[in-house]
XYZ file of C-alpha atoms in Angstrom:
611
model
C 119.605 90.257 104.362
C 121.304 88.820 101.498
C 118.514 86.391 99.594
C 121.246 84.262 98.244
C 122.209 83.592 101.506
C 118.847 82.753 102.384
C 118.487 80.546 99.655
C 122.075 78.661 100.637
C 121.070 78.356 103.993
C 117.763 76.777 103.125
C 118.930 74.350 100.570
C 121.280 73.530 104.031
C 118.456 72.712 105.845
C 116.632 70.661 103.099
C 119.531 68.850 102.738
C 119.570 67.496 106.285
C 116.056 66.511 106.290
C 115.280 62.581 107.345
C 115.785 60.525 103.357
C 112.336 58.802 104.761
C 110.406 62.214 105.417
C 111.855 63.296 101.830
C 110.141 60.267 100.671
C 107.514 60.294 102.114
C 106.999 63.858 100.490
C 107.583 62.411 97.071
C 105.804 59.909 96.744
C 108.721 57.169 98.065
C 111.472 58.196 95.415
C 113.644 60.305 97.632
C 113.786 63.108 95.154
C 111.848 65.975 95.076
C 108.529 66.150 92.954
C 104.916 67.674 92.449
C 102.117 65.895 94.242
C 100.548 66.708 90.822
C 103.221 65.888 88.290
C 100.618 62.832 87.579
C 97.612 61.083 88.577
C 99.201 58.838 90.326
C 101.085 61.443 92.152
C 98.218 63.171 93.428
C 96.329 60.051 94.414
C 99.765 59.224 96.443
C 98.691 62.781 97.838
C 95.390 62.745 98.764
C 95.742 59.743 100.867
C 98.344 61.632 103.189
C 95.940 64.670 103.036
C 95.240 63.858 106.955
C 99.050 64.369 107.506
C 99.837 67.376 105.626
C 96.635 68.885 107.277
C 97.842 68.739 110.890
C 101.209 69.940 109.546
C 100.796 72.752 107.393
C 97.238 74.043 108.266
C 98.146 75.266 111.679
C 101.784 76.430 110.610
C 102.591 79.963 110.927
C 105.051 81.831 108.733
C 107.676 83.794 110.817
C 107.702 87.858 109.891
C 111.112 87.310 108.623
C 110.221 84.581 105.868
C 107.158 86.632 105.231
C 109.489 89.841 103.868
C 112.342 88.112 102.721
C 112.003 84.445 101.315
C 108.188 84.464 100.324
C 108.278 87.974 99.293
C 110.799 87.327 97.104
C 109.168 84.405 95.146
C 107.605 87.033 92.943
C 110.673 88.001 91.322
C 111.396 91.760 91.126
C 110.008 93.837 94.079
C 107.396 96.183 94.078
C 108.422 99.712 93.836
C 108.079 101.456 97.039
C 106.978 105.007 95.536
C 103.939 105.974 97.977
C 103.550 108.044 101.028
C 101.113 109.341 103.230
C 99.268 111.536 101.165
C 98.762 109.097 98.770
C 97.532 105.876 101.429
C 95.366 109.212 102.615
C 94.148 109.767 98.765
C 93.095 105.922 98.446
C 91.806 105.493 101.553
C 89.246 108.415 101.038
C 88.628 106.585 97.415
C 88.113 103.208 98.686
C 85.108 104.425 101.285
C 83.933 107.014 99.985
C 82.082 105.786 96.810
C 77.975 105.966 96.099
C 76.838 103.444 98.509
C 76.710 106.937 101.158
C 74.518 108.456 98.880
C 71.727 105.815 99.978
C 73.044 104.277 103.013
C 72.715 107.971 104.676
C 69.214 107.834 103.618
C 67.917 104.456 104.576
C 69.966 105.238 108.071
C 68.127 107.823 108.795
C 64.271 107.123 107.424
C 64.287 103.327 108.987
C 66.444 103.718 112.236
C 68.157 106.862 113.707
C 66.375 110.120 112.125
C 68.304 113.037 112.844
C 70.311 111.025 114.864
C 71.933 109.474 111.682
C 74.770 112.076 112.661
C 75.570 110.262 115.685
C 74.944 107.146 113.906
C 78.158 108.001 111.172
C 80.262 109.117 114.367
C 80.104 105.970 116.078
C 80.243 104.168 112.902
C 83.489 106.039 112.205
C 84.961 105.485 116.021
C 84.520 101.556 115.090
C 86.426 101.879 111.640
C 88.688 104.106 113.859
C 89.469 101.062 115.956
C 89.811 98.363 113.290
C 92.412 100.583 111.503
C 94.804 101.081 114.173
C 95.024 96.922 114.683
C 95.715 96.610 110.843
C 98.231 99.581 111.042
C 100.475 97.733 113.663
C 100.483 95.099 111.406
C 101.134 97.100 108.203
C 103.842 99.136 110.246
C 105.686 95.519 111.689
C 104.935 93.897 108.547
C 105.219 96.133 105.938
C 104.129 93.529 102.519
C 101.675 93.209 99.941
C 99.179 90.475 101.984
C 97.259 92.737 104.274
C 94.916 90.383 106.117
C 95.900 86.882 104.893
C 99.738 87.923 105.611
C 98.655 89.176 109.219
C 96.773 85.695 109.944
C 99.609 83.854 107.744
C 102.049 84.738 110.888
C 99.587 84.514 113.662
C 97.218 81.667 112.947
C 98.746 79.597 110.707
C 98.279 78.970 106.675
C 94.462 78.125 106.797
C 92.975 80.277 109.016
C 94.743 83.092 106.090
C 93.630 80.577 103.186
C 89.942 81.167 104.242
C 90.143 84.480 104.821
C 92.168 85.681 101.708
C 89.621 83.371 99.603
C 86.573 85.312 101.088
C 87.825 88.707 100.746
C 89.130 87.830 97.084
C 85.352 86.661 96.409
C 83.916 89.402 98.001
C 85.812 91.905 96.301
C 85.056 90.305 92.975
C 81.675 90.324 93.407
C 81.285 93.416 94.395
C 83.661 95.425 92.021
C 81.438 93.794 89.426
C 78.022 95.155 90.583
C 79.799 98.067 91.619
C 80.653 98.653 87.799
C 77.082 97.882 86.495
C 75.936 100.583 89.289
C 78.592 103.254 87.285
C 76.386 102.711 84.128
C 73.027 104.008 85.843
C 74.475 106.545 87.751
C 76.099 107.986 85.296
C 73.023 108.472 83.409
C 71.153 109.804 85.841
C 74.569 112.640 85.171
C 73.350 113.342 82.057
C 69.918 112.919 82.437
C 69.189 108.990 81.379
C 67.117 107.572 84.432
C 67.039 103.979 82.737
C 70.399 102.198 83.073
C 68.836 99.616 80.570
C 69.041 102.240 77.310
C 72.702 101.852 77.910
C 72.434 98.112 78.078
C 71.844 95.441 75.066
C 69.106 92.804 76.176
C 69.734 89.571 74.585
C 66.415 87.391 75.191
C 67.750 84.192 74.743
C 69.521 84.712 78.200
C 67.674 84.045 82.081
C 66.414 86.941 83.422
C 69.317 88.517 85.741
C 71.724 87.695 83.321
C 70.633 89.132 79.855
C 71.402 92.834 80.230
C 74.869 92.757 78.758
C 76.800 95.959 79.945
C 79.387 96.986 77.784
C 80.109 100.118 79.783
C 80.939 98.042 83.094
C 83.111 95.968 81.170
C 84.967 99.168 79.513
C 85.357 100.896 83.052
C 86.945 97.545 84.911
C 89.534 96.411 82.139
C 90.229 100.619 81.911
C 91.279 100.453 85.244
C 92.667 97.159 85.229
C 95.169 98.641 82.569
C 96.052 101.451 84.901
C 96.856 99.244 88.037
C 99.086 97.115 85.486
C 101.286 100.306 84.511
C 102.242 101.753 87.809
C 100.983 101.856 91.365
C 102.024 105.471 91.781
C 100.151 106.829 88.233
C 97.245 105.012 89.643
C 97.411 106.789 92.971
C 98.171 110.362 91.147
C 94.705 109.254 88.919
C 93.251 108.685 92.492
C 93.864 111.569 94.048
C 92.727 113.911 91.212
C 89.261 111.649 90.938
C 89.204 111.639 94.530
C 89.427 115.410 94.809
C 87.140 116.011 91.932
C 84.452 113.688 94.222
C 85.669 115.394 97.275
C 84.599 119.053 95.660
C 81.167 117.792 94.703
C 80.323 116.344 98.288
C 81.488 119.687 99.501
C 78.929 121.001 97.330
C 76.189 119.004 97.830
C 76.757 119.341 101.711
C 76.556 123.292 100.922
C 73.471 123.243 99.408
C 71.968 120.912 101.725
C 72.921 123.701 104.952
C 72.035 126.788 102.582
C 68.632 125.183 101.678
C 67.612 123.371 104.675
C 65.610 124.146 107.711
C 67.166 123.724 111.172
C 63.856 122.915 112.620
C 63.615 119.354 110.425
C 66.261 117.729 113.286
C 63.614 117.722 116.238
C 60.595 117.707 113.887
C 58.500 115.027 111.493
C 56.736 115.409 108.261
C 53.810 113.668 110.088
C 53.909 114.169 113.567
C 50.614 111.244 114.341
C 53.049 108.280 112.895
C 56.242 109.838 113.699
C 57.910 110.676 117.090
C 59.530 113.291 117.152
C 63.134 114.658 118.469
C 66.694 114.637 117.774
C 66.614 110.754 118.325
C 63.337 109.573 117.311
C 63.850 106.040 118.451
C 65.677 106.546 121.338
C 69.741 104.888 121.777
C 68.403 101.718 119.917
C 67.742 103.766 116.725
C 71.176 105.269 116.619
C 72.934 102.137 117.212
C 70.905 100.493 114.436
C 71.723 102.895 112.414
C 75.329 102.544 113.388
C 75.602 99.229 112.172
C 73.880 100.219 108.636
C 76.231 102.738 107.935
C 79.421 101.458 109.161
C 79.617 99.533 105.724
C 80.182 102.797 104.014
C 83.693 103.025 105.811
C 84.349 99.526 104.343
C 87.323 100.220 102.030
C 90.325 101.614 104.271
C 91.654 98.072 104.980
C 92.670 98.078 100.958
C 95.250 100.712 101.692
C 96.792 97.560 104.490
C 97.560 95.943 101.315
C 99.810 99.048 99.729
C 102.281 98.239 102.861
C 105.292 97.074 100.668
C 105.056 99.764 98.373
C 105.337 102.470 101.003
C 108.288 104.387 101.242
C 108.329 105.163 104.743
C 105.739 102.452 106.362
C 106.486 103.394 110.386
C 105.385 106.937 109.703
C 102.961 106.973 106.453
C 100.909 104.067 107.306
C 99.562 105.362 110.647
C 98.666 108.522 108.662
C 97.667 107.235 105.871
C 95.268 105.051 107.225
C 93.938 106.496 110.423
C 93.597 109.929 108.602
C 91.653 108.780 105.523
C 88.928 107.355 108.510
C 88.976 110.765 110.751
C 88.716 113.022 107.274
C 85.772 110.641 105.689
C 83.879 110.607 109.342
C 84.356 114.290 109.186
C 82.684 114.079 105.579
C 80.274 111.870 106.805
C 78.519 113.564 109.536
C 78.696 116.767 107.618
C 76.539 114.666 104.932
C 74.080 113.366 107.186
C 73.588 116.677 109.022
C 73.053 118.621 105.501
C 70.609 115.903 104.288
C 68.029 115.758 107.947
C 68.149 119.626 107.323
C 66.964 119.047 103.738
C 63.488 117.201 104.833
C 62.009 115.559 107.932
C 63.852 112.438 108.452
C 59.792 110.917 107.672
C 60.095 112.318 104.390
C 63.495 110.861 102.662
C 63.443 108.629 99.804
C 65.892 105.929 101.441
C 66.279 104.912 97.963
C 67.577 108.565 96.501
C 67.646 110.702 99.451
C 69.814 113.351 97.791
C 68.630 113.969 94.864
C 65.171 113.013 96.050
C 65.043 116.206 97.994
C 66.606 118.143 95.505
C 63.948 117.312 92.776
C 61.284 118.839 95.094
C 62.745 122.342 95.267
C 62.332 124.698 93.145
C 65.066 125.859 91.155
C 67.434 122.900 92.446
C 66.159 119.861 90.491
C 69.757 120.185 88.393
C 71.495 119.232 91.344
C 70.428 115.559 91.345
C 72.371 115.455 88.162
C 75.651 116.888 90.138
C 75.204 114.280 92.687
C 74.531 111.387 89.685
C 78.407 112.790 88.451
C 79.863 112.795 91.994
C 78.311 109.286 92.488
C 80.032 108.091 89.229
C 83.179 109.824 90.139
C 83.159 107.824 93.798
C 82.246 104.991 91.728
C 85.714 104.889 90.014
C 88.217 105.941 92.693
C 86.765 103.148 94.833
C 86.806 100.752 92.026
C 90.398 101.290 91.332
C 91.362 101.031 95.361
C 89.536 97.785 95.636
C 90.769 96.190 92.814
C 94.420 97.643 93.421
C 93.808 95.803 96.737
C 92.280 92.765 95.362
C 95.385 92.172 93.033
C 97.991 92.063 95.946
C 95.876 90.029 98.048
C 96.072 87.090 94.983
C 99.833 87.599 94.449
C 100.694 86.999 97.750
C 98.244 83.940 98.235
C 100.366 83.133 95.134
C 103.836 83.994 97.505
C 102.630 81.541 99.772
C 102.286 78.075 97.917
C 98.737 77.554 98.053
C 97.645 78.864 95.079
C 99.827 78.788 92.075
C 103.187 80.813 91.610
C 102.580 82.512 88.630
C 100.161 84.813 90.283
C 102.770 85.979 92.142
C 105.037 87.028 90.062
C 105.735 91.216 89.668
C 106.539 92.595 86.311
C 110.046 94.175 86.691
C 109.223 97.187 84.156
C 105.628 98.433 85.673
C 106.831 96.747 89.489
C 103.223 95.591 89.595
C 101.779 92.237 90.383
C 100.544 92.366 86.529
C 99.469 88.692 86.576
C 96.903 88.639 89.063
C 95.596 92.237 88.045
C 94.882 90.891 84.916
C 93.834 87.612 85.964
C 90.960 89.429 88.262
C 90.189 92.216 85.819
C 89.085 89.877 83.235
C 87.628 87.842 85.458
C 85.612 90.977 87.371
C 84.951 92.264 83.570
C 83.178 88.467 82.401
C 80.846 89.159 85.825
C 80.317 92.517 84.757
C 79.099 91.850 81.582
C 76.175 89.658 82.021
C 75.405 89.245 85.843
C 72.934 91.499 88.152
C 74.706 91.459 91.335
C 72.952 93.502 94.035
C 72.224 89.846 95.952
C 75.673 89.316 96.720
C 76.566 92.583 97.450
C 76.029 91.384 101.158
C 78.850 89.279 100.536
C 81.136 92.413 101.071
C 79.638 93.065 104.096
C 79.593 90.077 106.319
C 83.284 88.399 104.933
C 85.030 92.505 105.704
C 83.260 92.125 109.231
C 84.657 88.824 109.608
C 87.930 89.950 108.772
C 87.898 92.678 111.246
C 86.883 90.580 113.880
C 89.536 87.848 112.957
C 92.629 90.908 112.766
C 91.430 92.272 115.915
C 91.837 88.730 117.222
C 95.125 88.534 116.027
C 96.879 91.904 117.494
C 95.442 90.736 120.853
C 97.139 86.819 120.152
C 100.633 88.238 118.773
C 101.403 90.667 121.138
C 100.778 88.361 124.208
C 101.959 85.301 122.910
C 104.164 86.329 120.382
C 106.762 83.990 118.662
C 107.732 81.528 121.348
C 104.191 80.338 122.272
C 103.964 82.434 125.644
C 100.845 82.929 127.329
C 99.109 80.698 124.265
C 96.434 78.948 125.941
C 95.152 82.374 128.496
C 95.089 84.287 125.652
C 92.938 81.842 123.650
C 90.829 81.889 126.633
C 90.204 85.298 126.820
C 89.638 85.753 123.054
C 87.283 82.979 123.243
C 85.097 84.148 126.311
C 85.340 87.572 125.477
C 83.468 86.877 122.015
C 81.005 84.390 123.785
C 80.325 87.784 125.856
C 80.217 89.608 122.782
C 77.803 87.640 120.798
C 75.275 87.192 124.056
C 75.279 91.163 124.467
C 73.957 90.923 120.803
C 71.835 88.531 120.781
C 70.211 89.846 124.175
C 70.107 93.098 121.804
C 68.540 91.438 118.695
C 66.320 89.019 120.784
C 65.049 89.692 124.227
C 61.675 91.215 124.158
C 60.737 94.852 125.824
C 58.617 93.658 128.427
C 58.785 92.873 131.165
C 60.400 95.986 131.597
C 64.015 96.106 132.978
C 65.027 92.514 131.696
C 66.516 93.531 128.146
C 68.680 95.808 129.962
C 69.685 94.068 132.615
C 70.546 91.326 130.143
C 72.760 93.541 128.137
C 74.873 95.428 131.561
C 75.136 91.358 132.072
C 76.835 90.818 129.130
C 79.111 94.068 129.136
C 80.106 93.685 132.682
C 81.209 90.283 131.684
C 83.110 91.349 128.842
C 84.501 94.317 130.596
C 85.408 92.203 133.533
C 87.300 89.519 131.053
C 89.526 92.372 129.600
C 90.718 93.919 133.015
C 91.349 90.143 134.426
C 93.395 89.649 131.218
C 95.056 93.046 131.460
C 95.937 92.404 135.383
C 97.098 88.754 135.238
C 99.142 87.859 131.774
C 102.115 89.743 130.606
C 102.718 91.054 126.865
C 105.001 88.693 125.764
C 106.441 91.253 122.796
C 106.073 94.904 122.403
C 105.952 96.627 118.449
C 109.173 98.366 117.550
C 107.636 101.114 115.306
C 103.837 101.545 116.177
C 101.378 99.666 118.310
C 97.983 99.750 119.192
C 97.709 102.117 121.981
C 95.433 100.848 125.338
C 96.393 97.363 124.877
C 94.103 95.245 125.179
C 90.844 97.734 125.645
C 91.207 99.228 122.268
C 91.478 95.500 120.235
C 88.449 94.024 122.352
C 86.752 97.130 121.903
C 86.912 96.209 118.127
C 86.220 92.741 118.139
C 83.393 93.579 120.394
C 81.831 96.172 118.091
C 82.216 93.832 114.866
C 80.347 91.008 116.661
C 77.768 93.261 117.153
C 77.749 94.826 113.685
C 77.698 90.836 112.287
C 74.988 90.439 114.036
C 72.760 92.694 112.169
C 72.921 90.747 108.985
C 70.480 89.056 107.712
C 70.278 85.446 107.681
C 71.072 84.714 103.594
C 74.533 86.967 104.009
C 75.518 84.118 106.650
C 74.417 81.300 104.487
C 76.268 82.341 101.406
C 79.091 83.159 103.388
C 78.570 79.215 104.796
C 78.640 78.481 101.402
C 81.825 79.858 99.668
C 83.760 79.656 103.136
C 82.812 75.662 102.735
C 84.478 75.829 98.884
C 86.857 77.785 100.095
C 87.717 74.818 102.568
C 87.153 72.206 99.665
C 90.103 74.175 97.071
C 92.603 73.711 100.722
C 92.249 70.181 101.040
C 92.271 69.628 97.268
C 94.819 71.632 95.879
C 96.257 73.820 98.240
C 97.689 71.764 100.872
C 99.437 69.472 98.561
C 100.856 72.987 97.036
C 102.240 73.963 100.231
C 103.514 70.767 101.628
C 105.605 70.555 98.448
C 106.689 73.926 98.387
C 108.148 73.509 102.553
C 109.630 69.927 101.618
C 111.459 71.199 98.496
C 112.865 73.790 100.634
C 111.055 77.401 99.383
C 109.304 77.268 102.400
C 109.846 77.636 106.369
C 107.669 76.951 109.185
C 107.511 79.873 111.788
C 109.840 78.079 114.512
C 109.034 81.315 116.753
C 111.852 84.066 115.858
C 113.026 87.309 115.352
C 112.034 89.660 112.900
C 114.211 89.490 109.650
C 114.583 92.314 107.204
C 116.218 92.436 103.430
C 117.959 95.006 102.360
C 115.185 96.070 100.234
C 112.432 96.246 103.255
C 113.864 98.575 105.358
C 111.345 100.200 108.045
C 111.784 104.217 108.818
C-alpha cells in the first residue's frame, strides 16, 4: 500500500474530527500540540488522565496500521536479509547458553535423578507449544514487536505497555549478569578459578557493587557495535559462535557416554539416603524438574522479534523457530543422559556438574577447561540474540507513541534500529560494570513465563473473536476459568499434603477434568470467528490451553521474591503509562499518526509482502 496514501487519507480523517474533541486534545486551542510542550500543558494533561485512560489503554492497533503506518514511523525499513537457517542459528544461540551447564545439574541432584532426561523432554514439549502460538503471530504479523506487537493488536496498548516494559527490564538485567558470568567462565577456560583477579575492587563502593568488570563492559558494547552494523553479519557471527558451541557440547556429550557407566541411571552413590531407580522420586520429581529446566529453553521467543527482517516469514518462521526448540531438546536430553552416566545422580555438584565430574577422573580433569570455553562461547551467541531482541522490542515501543520516537527510528545505511541498540548497550554496559546481578536473574524467569502465558492467551482471543468483537465475552470466559482451573491444579500440586492418602490426587484429576472439560465445551459451542492465511496453530484450542496451562504451572514454582519484584517493576511500569505514556499516545492518535483498531482487514505495504 502506498504510505503517502496512507498518510493523505489520515490527515482526511483528522481533519473531520469534532473542533471541540481537537480541543479538548490541545489543551482548548484547536490546534494541535504536545501535552508536554509546557508545564502548563501537561498539568492540562494529567487532569484528563482518567479520559485518555479509558480511551487509549484498552485500544487495539489493527494488523494493517501495525505493518504499514506505525512501522513506518521509523523511517527507512529494516532490511529483510534472513531466512530459516539463520532464525534456526539464533534460536539455538539464544537457549542454548551456560545456564544448562548447571541447571542440568541441580535438575537432576534436587528433583528428577536420572529422570532429568524426561525432565528436558517435557520441558522442551512446553517450549514446543509456546513457539507455535508466537509463530502464528510472527507468520500473520510479520514486524519487529514480537510480544508487545502481538498484545498491541489483541489487548489493547497497555496490556503491550506492561509487557514490553517487563521483558525490556528483564532482558537488561539479565544480559548484564549474564556478561559478568562471561568473565568467570572464561577463566575457568584458561585456568583462573577466581573471576575477581580479572576484576578491580574499588573499596570505597557497597559490597555488591565494587567489583568493577571491565571485561563485561568490553563484551556488551562489542556486541552492541555488531547489532548496530548489520542484522545479517550479526547472524553470520552467530552461526559460526553457535557452531563452534554446538561442536564442544557434542564433545562433552561424547565423553560423558564414552566415560560413563550405564548402571549410574537405576543406581545411587549412597543407596541408605537415596532411592534408587530411573525416577528416584517418582512423577513428582520429573515434573519438578521440568519446571527447573524449562528456563534453559528461555530464548527462542527473541527470534519472534526478527519477523520483519525475514525474507520469507510464512515459510522461515515456522522453521526457524520450531526447529531451533526440536534440535536444542534433542541437545538437551543427549546432555542430561551423558551427565547421570557420568556419576550417580547423589553424587553431582549441582553447582558444576560437568566439570565437577570431570575433575574426578583421571586423565580428564582438562576437560572442565573445554566446557569453561564452550560455556563462554554460549555466553556470547546468547548475549548477542537477546540483546538483538531487546533492541527491536524498544524501537517498536518507540513505533507506537508511548515511549519516545527517536527510539524508533532505523538507520538507513546499517537498516538497524541503531538508536535503541545503543541506547540499551550502554545502558546494559553501566549495569555491567559495577552491579552483582544473580538476585534478579529471577526476573527473566517469571516476566518470560508471564509472557507466554499472556501470548497463549492471545492466539486463543484473536482467532475466536477476531476483529469485529465476535464471540468476545465466551471467549473471555473460557480464558478466565480455564486459568482459575489452571492455577488450582497447581496449587493442589504445591499445597495439599500426602496424607490422607488419595486426596492430593483426587484434587489434581479435579482440577484437570475441569480444565479439560472447559476446552471441549469451548471447542463444541463457539465458532472461530477468523482462520490464519499462512500458518496457524494446529489443534485449536487444545494446543494454546495446553500452553497456558503448562506456564501457570511452571509460574507457580517460583519463589515468592521473583513475584514481588515482578509486583514491583510491573507497578513502575504502570506509574511511566499514566505519567508519560498515555499523554504520548493520546497526542500521537489526535494529531493523526495514529489509528484505533476499528476491527478490519489485514493491510500490507508494498514492502511487507508475506510468501
Amino acid at each position: 500500500m502506498d504510505k503517502a496514501a496512507l498518510a493523505s487519507s489520515d490527515d482526511v480523517h483528522h481533519h473531520h474530527r469534532p473542533a471541540e474533541v481537537t480541543a479538548a486534545a490541545t489543551g482548548g486551542t484547536g490546534t494541535s500540540s504536545s501535552s508536554f510542550a509546557s508545564w502548563r500543558a501537561y498539568g492540562r494533561a494529567l487532569a484528563q488522565t482518567p479520559r485518555r485512560l479509558s480511551r487509549r489503554a484498552f485500544a487495539a492497533t489493527a494488523a494493517g496500521e501495525e505493518m504499514s503506518r506505525v512501522r513506518a514511523r521509523s523511517g527507512a525499513d529494516m532490511a529483510r536479509a534472513l531466512r530459516w537457517w539463520d532464525l534456526v542459528g539464533l534460536g539455538l544461540g539464544g537457549m542454548v547458553g551456560a545456564g544448562v551447564f548447571v541447571t542440568t545439574g541441580r535438575a537432576a541432584r534436587l528433583h528428577a535423578g536420572p529422570g532429568v532426561v524426561v525432565s528436558y523432554a517435557i520441558a522442551g514439549l512446553c517450549a514446543l507449544l509456546s513457539a507455535f502460538c508466537y509463530t502464528e503471530f510472527a507468520v500473520d504479523l510479520p514486524v519487529a514487536g514480537g510480544a508487545f506487537s502481538y498484545l498491541r493488536v489483541t489487548f489493547g496498548e497497555l496490556a503491550a505497555f506492561l509487557t514490553g516494559a517487563n521483558l525490556i527490564m528483564e532482558y537488561v538485567f539479565s544480559n548484564a549478569a549474564v556478561a559478568r558470568s562471561f568473565t568467570a567462565y572464561l577463566g575457568t577456560a584458561v585456568g583462573v578459578d577466581a573471576p575477581s583477579q580479572w576484576r578491580i575492587t574499588v573499596h570505597a563502593l557497597p559490597d555488591g557493587f565494587n567489583q568493577v568488570d571491565l571485561v563485561a563492559v568490553a563484551v556488551i558494547l562489542l556486541i552492541t557495535v555488531c547489532i548496530c552494523y548489520s542484522t545479517k553479519e550479526s547472524s553470520v557471527v552467530n552461526m559460526v559462535l553457535t557452531a563452534v558451541h554446538v561442536a564442544f557440547i557434542l564433545f562433552i556429550i561424547g565423553m560423558g557416554f564414552r566415560h560413563g557407566d550405564a548402571r549410574n541411571l537405576t543406581r545411587p552413590a549412597d543407596p541408605s539416603r537415596s532411592p534408587g531407580g530411573f525416577f528416584p522420586h517418582g512423577a513428582v520429581g520429573v515434573f519438578n524438574g521440568a519446571a527447573m529446566v524449562y528456563l534453559s529453553y528461555i530464548g527462542y521467543d527473541a527470534v519472534s522479534t526478527m519477523a520483519e527482517e525475514v525474507q520469507r516469514p510464512a515459510r522461515d518462521i515456522p522453521v526457524g523457530v520450531s526447529g531451533s526448540v526440536v534440535v536444542v531438546t534433542v541437545l538437551y536430553c543427549l546432555m542430561a543422559a551423558s551427565m547421570s552416566m557420568l556419576l550417580p545422580y547423589d553424587a553431582i555438584d549441582p553447582e558444576a556438574p560437568f566439570s565437577g565430574a570431570f575433575k574426578g577422573r583421571e586423565r580428564c580433569a582438562w576437560v572442565s577447561n573445554v566446557i569453561g570455553a564452550g560455556a563462554s562461547l554460549g555466553i556470547l551467541t546468547s548475549l548477542m540474540v537477546a540483546m538483538l531482541g531487546q533492541a527491536r522490542y524498544l524501537c517498536v515501543i518507540g513505533r507506537s507513541g508511548v515511549m519516545p520516537a527517536w527510539l524508533a527510528r532505523v538507520n538507513p545505511r546499517t537498516a538497524t534500529p541503531v538508536n535503541a541498540s545503543a541506547f540499551l548497550g550502554v545502558f546494559t554496559a553501566a549495569l555491567a560494570l559495577f552491579t552483582e546481578l544473580d538476585i534478579l536473574l529471577n526476573l527473566v524467569c517469571i516476566g518470560t513465563l508471564f509472557v507466554f502465558y499472556m501470548v497463549a492467551n492471545a492466539v486463543v482471543y484473536r482467532r475466536y473473536v477476531g476483529g469485529g468483537g465476535g464471540a468476545r465475552w465466551p471467549t473471555l470466559a473460557f480464558l478466565l476459568v480455564f486459568s482459575l482451573s489452571a492455577l488450582a491444579f497447581t496449587l493442589a500440586w504445591k499445597l495439599a499434603p500426602p496424607e490422607p492418602r488419595g486426596v492430593r490426587a483426587g484434587l489434581l484429576a479435579a482440577c484437570a477434568a475441569l480444565a479439560v472439560t472447559a476446552v471441549a465445551a469451548f471447542q463444541a459451542l463457539v465458532p472461530q470467528a477468523r482462520v490464519p492465511e499462512l500458518w496457524g496453530v494446529p489443534g485449536m484450542p487444545w494446543v494454546p490451553a495446553a500452553s497456558v496451562f503448562l506456564n501457570v504451572f511452571l509460574l507457580g514454582s517460583l519463589d515468592r521474591p521473583s513475584y514481588v519484584r515482578f509486583a514491583i517493576f510491573s507497578a513502575a511500569a504502570l506509574l511511566v503509562y499514566v505519567l508519560y505514556s498515555v499523554h504520548a499516545s493520546y497526542d500521537a492518535e489526535e494529531s493523526g499518526r495514529l489509528d484505533v483498531d476499528g476491527g478490519g482487514g489485514k493491510v500490507q505495504d508494498e514492502a511487507c509482502t508475506v510468501v
